[in-house]
Short mmCIF file of C-alpha atoms in Angstrom, two decimals:
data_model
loop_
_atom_site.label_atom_id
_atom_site.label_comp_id
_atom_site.label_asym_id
_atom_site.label_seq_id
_atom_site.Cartn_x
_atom_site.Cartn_y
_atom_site.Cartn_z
CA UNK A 1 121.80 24.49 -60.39
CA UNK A 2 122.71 23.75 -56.71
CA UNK A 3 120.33 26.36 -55.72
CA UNK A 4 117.40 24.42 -57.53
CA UNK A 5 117.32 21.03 -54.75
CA UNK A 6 118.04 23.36 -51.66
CA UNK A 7 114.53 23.61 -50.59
CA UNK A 8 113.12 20.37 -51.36
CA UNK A 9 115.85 18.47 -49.77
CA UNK A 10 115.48 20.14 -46.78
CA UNK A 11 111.73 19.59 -46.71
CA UNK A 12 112.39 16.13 -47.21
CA UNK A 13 114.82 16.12 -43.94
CA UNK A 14 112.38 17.73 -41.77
CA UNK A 15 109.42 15.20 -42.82
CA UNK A 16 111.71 11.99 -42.25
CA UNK A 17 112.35 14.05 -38.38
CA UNK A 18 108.86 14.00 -38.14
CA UNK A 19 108.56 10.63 -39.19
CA UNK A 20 111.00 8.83 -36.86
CA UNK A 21 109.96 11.05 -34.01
CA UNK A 22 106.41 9.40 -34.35
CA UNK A 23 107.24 5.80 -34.87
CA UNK A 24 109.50 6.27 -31.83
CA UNK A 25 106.70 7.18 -29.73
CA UNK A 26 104.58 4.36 -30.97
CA UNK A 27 106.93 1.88 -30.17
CA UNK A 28 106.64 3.06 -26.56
CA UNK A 29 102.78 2.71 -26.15
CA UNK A 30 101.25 -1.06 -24.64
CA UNK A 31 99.60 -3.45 -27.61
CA UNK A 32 96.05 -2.55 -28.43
CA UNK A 33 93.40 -4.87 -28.11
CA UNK A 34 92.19 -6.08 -31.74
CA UNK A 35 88.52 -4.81 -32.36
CA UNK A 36 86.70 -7.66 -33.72
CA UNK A 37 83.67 -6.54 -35.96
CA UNK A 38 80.27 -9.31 -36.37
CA UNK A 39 77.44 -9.99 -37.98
CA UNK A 40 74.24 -10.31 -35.86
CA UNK A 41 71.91 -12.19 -38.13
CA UNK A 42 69.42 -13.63 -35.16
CA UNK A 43 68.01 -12.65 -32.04
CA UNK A 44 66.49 -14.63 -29.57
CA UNK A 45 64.43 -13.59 -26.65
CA UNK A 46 64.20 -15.29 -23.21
CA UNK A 47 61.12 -15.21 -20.91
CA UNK A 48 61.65 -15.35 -17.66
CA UNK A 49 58.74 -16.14 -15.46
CA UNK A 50 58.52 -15.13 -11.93
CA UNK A 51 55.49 -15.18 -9.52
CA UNK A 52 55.29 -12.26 -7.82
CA UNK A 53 52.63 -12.42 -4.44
CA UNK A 54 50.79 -8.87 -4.46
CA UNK A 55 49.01 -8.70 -1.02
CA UNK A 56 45.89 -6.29 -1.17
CA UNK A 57 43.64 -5.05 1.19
CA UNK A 58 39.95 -4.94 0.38
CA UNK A 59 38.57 -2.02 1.13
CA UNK A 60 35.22 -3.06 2.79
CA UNK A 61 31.60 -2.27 0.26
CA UNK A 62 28.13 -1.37 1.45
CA UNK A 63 26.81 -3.66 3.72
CA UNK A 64 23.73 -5.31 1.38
CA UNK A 65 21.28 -5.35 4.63
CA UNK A 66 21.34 -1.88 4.93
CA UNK A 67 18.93 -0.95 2.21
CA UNK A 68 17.71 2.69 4.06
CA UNK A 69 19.80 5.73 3.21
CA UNK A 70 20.30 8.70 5.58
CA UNK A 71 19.88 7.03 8.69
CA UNK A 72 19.87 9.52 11.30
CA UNK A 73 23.34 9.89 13.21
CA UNK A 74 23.10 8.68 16.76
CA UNK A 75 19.77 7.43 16.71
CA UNK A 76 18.77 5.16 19.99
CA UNK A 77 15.20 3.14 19.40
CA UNK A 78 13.62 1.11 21.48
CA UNK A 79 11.87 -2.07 19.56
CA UNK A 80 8.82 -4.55 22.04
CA UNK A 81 8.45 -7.73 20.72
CA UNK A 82 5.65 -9.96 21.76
CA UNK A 83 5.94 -13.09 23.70
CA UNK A 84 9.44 -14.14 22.15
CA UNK A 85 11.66 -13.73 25.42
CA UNK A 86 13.37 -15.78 27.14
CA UNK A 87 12.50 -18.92 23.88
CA UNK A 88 13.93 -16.34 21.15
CA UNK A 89 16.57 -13.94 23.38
CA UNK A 90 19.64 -15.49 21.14
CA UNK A 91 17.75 -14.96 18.08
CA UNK A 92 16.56 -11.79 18.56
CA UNK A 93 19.99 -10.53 20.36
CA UNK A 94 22.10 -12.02 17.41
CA UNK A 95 20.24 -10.04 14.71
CA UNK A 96 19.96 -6.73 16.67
CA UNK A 97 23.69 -7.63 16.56
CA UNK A 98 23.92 -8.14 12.78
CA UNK A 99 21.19 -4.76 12.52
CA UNK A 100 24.44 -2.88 13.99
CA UNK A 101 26.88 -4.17 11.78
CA UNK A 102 24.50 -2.76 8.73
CA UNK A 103 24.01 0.65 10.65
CA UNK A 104 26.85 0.96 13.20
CA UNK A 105 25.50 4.81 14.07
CA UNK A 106 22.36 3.34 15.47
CA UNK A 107 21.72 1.99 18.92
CA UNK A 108 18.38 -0.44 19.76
CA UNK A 109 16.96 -1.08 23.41
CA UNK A 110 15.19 -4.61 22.83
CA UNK A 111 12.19 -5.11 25.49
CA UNK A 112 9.11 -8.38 24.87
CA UNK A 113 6.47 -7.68 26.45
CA UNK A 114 3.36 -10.55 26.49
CA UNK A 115 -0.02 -10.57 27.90
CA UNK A 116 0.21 -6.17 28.44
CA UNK A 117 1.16 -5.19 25.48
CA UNK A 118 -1.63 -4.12 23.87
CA UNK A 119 -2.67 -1.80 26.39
CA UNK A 120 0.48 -0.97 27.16
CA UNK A 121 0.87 -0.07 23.64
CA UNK A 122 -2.53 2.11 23.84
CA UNK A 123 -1.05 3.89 26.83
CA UNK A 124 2.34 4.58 25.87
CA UNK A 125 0.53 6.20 22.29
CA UNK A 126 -1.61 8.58 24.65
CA UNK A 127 1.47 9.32 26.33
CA UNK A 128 3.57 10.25 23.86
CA UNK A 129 6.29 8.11 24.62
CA UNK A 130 5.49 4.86 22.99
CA UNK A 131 8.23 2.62 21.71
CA UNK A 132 9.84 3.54 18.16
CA UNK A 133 9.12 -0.23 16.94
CA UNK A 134 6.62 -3.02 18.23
CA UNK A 135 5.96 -6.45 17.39
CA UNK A 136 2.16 -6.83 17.72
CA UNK A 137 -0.32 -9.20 15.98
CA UNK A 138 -1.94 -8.00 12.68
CA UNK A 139 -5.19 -7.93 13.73
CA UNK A 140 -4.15 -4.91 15.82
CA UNK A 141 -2.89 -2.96 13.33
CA UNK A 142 -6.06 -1.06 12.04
CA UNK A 143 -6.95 0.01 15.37
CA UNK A 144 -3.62 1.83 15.61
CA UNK A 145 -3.35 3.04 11.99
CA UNK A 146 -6.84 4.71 11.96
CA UNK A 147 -5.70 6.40 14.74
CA UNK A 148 -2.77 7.46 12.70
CA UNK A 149 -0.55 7.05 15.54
CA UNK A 150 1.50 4.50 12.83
CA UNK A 151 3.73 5.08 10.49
CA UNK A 152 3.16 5.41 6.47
CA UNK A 153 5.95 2.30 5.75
CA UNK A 154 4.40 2.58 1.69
CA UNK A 155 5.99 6.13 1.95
CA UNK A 156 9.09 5.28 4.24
CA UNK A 157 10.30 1.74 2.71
CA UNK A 158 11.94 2.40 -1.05
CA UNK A 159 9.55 0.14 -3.23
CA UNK A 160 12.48 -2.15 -3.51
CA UNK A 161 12.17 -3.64 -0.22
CA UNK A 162 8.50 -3.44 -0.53
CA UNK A 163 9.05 -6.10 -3.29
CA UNK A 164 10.81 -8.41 -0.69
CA UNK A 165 7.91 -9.32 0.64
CA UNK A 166 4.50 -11.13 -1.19
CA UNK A 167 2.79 -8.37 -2.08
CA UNK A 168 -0.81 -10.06 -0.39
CA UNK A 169 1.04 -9.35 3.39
CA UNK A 170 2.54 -6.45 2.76
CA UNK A 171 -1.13 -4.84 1.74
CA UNK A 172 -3.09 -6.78 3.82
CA UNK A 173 -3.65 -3.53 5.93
CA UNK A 174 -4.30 -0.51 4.35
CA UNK A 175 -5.93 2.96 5.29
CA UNK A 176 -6.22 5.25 2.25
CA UNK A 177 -4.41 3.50 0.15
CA UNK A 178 -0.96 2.65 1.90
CA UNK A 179 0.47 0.29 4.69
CA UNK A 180 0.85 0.99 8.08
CA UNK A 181 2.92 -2.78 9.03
CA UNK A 182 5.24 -4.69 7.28
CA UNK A 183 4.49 -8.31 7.48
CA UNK A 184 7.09 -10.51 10.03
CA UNK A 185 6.06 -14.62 10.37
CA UNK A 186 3.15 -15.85 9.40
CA UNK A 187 1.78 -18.77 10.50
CA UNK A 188 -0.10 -21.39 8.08
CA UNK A 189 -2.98 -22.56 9.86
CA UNK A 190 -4.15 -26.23 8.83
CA UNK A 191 -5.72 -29.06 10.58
CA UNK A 192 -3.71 -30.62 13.64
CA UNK A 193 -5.74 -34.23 13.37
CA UNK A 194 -5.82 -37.05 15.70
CA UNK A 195 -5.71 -40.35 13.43
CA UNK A 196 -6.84 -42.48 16.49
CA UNK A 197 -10.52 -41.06 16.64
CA UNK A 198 -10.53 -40.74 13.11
CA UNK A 199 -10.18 -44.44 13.13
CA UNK A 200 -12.88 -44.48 15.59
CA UNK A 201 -15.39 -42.69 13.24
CA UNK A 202 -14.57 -45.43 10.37
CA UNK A 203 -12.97 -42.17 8.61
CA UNK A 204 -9.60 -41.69 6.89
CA UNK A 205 -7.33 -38.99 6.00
CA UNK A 206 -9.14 -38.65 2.79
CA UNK A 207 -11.71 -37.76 4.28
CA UNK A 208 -11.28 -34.98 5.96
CA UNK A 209 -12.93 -32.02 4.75
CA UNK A 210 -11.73 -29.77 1.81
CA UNK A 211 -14.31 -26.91 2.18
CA UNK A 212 -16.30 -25.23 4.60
CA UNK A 213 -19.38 -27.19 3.97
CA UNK A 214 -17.86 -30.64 4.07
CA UNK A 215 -16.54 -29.68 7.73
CA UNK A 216 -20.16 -29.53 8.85
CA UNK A 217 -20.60 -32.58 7.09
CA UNK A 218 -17.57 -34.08 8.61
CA UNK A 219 -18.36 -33.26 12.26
CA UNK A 220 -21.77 -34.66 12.39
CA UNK A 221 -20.08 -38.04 11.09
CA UNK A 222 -16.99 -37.56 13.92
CA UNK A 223 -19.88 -37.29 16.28
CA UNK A 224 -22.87 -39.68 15.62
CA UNK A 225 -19.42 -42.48 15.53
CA UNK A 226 -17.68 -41.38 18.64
CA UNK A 227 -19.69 -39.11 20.65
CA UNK A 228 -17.15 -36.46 19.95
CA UNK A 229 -17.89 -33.11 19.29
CA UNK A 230 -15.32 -31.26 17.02
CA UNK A 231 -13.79 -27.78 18.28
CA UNK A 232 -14.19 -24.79 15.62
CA UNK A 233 -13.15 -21.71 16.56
CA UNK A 234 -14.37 -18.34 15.23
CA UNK A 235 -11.66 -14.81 14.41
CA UNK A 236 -12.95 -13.16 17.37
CA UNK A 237 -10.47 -10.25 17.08
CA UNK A 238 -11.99 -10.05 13.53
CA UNK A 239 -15.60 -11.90 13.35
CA UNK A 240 -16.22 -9.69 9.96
CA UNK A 241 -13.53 -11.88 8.26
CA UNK A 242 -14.87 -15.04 9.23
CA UNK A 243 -18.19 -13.90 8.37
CA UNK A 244 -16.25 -12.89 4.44
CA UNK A 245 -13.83 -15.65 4.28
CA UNK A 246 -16.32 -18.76 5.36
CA UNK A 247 -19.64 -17.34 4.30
CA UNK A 248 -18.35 -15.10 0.97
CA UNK A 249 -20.31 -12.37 2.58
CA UNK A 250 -20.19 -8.73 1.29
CA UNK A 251 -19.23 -6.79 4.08
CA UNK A 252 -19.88 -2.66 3.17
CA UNK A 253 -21.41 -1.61 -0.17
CA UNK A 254 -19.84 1.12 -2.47
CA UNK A 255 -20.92 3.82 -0.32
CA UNK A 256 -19.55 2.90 3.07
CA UNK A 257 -22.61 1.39 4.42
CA UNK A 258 -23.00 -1.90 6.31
CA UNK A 259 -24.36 -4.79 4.12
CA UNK A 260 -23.79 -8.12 6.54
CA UNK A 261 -27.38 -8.69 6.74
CA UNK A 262 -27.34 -10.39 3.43
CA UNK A 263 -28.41 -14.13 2.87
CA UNK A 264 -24.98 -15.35 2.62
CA UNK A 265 -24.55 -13.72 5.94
CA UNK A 266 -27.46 -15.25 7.47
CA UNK A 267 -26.55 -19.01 6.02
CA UNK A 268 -23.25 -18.22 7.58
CA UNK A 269 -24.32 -17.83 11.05
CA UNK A 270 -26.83 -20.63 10.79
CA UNK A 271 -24.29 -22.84 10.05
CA UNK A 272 -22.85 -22.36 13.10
CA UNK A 273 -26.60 -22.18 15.04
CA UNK A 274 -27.02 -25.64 13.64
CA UNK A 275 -23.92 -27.28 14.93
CA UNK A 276 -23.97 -25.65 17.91
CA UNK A 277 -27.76 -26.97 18.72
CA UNK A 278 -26.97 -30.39 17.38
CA UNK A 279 -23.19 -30.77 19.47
CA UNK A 280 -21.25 -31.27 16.61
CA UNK A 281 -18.80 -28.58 17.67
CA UNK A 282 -18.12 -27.62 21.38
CA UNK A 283 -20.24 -24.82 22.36
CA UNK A 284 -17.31 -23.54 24.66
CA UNK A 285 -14.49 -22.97 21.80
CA UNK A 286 -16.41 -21.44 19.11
CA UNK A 287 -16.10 -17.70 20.55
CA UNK A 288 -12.63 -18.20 22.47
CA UNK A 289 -10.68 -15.13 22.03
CA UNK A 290 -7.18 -15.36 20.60
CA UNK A 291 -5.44 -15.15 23.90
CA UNK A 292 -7.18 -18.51 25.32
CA UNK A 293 -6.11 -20.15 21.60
CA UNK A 294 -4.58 -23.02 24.24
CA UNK A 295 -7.40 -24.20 26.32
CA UNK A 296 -8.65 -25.76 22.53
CA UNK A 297 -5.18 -26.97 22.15
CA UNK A 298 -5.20 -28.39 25.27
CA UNK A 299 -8.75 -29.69 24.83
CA UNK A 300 -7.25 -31.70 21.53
CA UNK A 301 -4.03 -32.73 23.00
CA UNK A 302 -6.50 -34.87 25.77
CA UNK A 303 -8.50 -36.58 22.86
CA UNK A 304 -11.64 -34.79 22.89
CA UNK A 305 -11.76 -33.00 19.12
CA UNK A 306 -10.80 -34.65 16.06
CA UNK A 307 -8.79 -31.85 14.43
CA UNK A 308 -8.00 -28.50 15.55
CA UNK A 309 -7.75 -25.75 13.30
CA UNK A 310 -3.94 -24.28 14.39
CA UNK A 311 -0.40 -23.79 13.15
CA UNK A 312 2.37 -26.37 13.42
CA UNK A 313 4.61 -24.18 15.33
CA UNK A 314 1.88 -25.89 18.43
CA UNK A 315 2.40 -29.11 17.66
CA UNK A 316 5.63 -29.00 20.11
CA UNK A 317 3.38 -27.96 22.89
CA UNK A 318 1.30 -31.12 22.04
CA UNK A 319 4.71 -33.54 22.08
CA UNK A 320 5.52 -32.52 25.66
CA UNK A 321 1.79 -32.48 27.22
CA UNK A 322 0.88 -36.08 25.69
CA UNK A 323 3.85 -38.05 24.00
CA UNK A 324 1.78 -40.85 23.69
CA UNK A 325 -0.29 -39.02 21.02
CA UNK A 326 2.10 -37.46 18.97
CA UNK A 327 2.77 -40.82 16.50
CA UNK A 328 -1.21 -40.51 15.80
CA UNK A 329 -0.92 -36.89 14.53
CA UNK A 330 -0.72 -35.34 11.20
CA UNK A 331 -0.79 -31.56 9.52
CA UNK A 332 -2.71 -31.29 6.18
CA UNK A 333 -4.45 -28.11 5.09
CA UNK A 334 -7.93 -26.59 6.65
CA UNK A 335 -11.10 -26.24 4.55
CA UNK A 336 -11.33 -23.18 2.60
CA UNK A 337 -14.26 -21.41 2.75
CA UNK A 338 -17.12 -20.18 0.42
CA UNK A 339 -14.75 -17.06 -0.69
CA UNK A 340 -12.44 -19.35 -1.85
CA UNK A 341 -9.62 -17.14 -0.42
CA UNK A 342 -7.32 -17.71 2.51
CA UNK A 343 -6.30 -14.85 5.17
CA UNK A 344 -3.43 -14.14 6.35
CA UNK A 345 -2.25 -15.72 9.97
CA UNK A 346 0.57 -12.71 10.75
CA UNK A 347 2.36 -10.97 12.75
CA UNK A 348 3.31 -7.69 11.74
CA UNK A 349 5.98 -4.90 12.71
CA UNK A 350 5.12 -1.56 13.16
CA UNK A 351 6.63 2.02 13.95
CA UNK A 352 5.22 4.66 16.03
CA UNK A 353 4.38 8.02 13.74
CA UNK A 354 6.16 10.05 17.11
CA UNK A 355 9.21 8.42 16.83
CA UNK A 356 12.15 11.00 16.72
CA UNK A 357 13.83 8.57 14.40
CA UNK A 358 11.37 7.42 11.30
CA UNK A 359 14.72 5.90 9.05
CA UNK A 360 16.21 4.26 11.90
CA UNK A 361 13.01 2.80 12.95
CA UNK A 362 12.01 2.07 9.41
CA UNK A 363 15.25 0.67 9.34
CA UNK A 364 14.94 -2.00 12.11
CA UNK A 365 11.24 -3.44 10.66
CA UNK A 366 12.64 -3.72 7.34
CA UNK A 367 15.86 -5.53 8.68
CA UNK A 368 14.18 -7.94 11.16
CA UNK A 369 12.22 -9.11 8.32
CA UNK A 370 14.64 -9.38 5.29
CA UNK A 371 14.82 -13.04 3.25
CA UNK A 372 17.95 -13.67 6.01
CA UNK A 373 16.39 -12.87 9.30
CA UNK A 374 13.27 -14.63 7.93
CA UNK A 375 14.87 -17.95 7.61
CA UNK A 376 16.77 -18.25 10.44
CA UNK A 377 14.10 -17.20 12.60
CA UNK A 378 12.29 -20.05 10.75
CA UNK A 379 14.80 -22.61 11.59
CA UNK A 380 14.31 -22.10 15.26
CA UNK A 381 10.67 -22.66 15.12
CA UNK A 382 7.25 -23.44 13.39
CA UNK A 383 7.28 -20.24 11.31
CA UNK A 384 6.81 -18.93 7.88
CA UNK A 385 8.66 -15.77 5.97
CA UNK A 386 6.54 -13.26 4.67
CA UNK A 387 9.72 -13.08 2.11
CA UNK A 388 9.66 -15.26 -1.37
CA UNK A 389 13.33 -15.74 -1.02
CA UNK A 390 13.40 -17.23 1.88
CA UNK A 391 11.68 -20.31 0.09
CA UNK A 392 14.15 -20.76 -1.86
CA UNK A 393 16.61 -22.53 0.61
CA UNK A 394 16.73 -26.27 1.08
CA UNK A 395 15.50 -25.84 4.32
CA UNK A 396 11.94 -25.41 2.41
CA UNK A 397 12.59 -27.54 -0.36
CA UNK A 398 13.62 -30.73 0.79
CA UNK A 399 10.94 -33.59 1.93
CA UNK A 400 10.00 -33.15 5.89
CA UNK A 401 10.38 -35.73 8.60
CA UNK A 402 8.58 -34.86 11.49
CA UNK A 403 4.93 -34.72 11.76
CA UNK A 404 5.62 -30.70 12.50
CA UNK A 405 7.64 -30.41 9.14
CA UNK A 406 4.89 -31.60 6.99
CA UNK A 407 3.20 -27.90 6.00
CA UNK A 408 6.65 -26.72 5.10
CA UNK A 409 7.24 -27.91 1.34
CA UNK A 410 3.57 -26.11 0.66
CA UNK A 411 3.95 -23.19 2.64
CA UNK A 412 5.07 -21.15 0.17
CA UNK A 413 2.02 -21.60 -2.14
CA UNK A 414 -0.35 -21.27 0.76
CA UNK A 415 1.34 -18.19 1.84
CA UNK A 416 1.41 -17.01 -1.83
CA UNK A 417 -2.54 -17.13 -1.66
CA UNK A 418 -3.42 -15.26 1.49
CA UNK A 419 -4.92 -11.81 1.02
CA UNK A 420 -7.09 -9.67 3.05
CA UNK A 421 -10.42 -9.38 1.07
CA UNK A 422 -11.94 -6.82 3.72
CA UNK A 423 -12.63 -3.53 3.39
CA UNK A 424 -11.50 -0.82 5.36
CA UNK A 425 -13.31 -0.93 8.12
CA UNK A 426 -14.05 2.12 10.45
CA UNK A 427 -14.06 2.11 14.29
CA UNK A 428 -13.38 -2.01 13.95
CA UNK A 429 -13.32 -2.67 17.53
CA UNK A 430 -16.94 -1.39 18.41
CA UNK A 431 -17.87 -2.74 15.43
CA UNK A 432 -16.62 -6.52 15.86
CA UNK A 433 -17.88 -5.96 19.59
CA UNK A 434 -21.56 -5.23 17.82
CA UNK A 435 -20.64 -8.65 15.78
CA UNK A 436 -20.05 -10.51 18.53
CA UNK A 437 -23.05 -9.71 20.61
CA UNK A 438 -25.46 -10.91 17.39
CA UNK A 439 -23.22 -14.33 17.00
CA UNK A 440 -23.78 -14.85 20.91
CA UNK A 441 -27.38 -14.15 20.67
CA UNK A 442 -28.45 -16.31 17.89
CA UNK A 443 -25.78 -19.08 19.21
CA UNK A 444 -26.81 -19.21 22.36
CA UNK A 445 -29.90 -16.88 23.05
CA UNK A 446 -32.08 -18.24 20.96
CA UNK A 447 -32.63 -15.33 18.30
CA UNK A 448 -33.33 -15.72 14.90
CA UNK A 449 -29.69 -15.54 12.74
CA UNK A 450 -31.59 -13.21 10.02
CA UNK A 451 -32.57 -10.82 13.14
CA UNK A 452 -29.81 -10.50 14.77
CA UNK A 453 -27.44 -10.07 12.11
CA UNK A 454 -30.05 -7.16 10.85
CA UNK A 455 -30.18 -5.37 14.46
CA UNK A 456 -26.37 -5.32 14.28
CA UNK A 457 -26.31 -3.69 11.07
CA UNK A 458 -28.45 -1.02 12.18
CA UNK A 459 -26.00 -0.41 15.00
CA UNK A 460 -23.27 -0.68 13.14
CA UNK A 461 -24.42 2.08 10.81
CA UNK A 462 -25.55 4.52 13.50
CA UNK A 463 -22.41 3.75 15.05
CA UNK A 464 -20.05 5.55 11.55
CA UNK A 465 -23.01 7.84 11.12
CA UNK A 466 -24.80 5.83 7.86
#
């Protein structure tokens, strides 16, 4: 029976050895920390807000003036202007400037010339070495474009900058169909009047004339009152579009042909027969060319014409010759003639067809006569933009003060109106030269209006070969 509890017992031993051994070691070892088990039964989120200051630099866009693509690399022009230096030299300086900021690659040599440049202009076209870009007076421009010795600008100005200008200007010289100019300021010519002989005549400001017709009317009242003659002056750069403007005359036919014989031709330049034989306008203004445009201007400023048919960018000119006169002058608009129609007063920019830089050229004409360069060229003086947008600024908008700022609030409507209503016209210059020698001989040589304007037809014809 012994034998039986031998093995257990010592089993039993050997586990409480075990036993001790481990709660001895135990009893060595530091205190635990006591775990502590909980419940999360919310969270709550905190926002922190911080301003944090991000400094960025822009990274500069397309300059909006420069509105031609693929402007040739390196491209030096040379750009006349025309009787703007030394008045304008900030002006134009500051917007060549501005030109270079829009197209950095492109260099400009700026050069006015004045009472030259139209024959310089001829020469330097013979020659071959004209100017890229000149400032010349519309009436020049056919001469030069028939020639083609201009530029196309309907084919080298995207038709979005065409549309930044009234659409009457930029047209208002075509050959075949397209322009050879884009228009740069216009003037708005009206009637510069002297109150003090109006008061002399019995006459008011309402009375001034409104159409071509009441003008004659108008002069022979100035003169039976006062003795003074009035001072018209005919387009003698252009006496075709007097002759169509004033008189509504026709002047070619459908097939190219000469037609300014007509009767409305012939009432036209009896009209000015009559008032020349009976004084009512000065017999030494009516055929002035443009160039002499002062000696009438100086003629008025001394008291001897009622009203003189100019822009009010002159009225300055009268200010500083006779101060005492400028409180008795005012600006309203000129008659309009027979036609209806007004035409445009302009200068106009051009670029040579030889220039060895057509986009940088095009370019500079385009730029020096955007909305911007428009009206801050009009700020400086007596101008008008050929650009609708420019109207827009309060400079145009708000009511004028001086005698000078009186056209400006209607500019833009009178602008909006002028449109050339001539044809094409071949070899102009001979022609208008044939013109002139039939005014000048029924004017002042005593020859039937009817006859001479039919002899000058006949020359006229022979002259293109109809």
């Amino acid at each position: 029976m012994r034998r039986a509890f031998a093995l257990p017992l010592a089993i039993i031993t050997l586990l409480s050895l075990i036993l001790s051994a481990c709660g001895s070691s135990t009893a060595n070892q530091p205190a635990q920390p006591q775990v502590v088990t909980q419940i999360v039964r919310e969270t709550q989120i905190v926002q922190v807000e911080k301003t944090v200051e991000v400094v960025v630099t822009p990274t500069p866009g397309p300059n909006p003036e420069a509105v031609i693509s693929d402007v040739e690399a390196g491209a030096e022009i040379t750009f006349w202007t025309f009787y703007l230096s030394p008045t304008f030299d900030k002006y134009i300086q500051d917007t060549i400037a501005r030109f270079n900021e829009a197209y950095p690659g492109v260099k400009v040599k700026w050069e006015d010339r004045q009472a030259t440049l139209q024959e310089e202009y001829r020469n330097s076209l013979a020659a071959g070495n004209a100017p890229d870009v000149v400032n010349i007076p519309t009436d020049w421009v056919l001469e030069f474009a028939q020639k083609d010795q201009l530029l196309n600008m309907s084919q080298a100005l995207p038709p979005a900058v065409q549309a930044q200008y009234f659409e009457g200007l930029f047209n208002q010289v075509n050959v075949g169909g397209a322009s050879y100019q884009v228009p740069w300021y216009q003037a708005v010519d009206g009637y510069l009047v002297n109150k003090q002989i109006l008061e002399q005549a019995g006459l008011t400001m309402d009375d001034l004339p409104k159409t071509f017709d009441e003008q004659k009317e108008f002069c022979a009242k100035v003169k039976a009152a006062t003795g003074i003659p009035c001072g018209l002056r005919l387009n003698t750069g252009n006496l075709l579009q007097s002759m169509a403007y004033e008189g509504n005359v026709t002047i070619m036919d459908a097939n190219g042909r000469f037609v300014f014989d007509s009767p409305e031709a012939v009432s036209w330049l009896q009209y000015y027969v009559d008032m020349i034989k009976d004084g009512t306008t000065a017999r030494d203004i009516l055929l002035l060319n443009s160039s002499d445009d002062r000696i009438g201007l100086e003629r008025f400023t001394s008291g001897q014409m009622p009203f003189y048919v100019t822009g009010p960018q002159l009225i300055r000119l009268v200010r500083e010759s006779n101060p005492g006169l400028y409180g008795y002058l005012a600006m309203v608009p000129r008659a309009v003639g027979r036609s209806g129609k007004l035409p445009p007063v302009s200068m106009s920019i051009v670029v040579s067809k030889n220039t060895k830089y057509p986009r940088a050229a095009a370019a500079l004409a385009a730029f020096m006569t955007n909305p911007r360069s428009m009206l801050e060229f009009s700020k400086l003086v007596q101008i008008f933009p050929s650009t609708p947008a420019s109207y827009d600024d309060p400079f145009f908008t708000q009511p004028p003060v001086a005698i000078e700022d009186q056209v400006r609030p209607i500019a833009r409507d009178i602008i909006s109106r002028q449109s050339n209503i001539l044809p094409e016209i071949p070899r102009l210059n001979e022609v208008n030269e044939i013109v002139r020698q039939a005014i000048e001989a029924a004017v002042f040589g005593g020859v039937p209006a009817e006859q001479a304007l039919k002899d000058a037809v006949a020359q006229a014809n022979a002259l293109i070969g109809k």
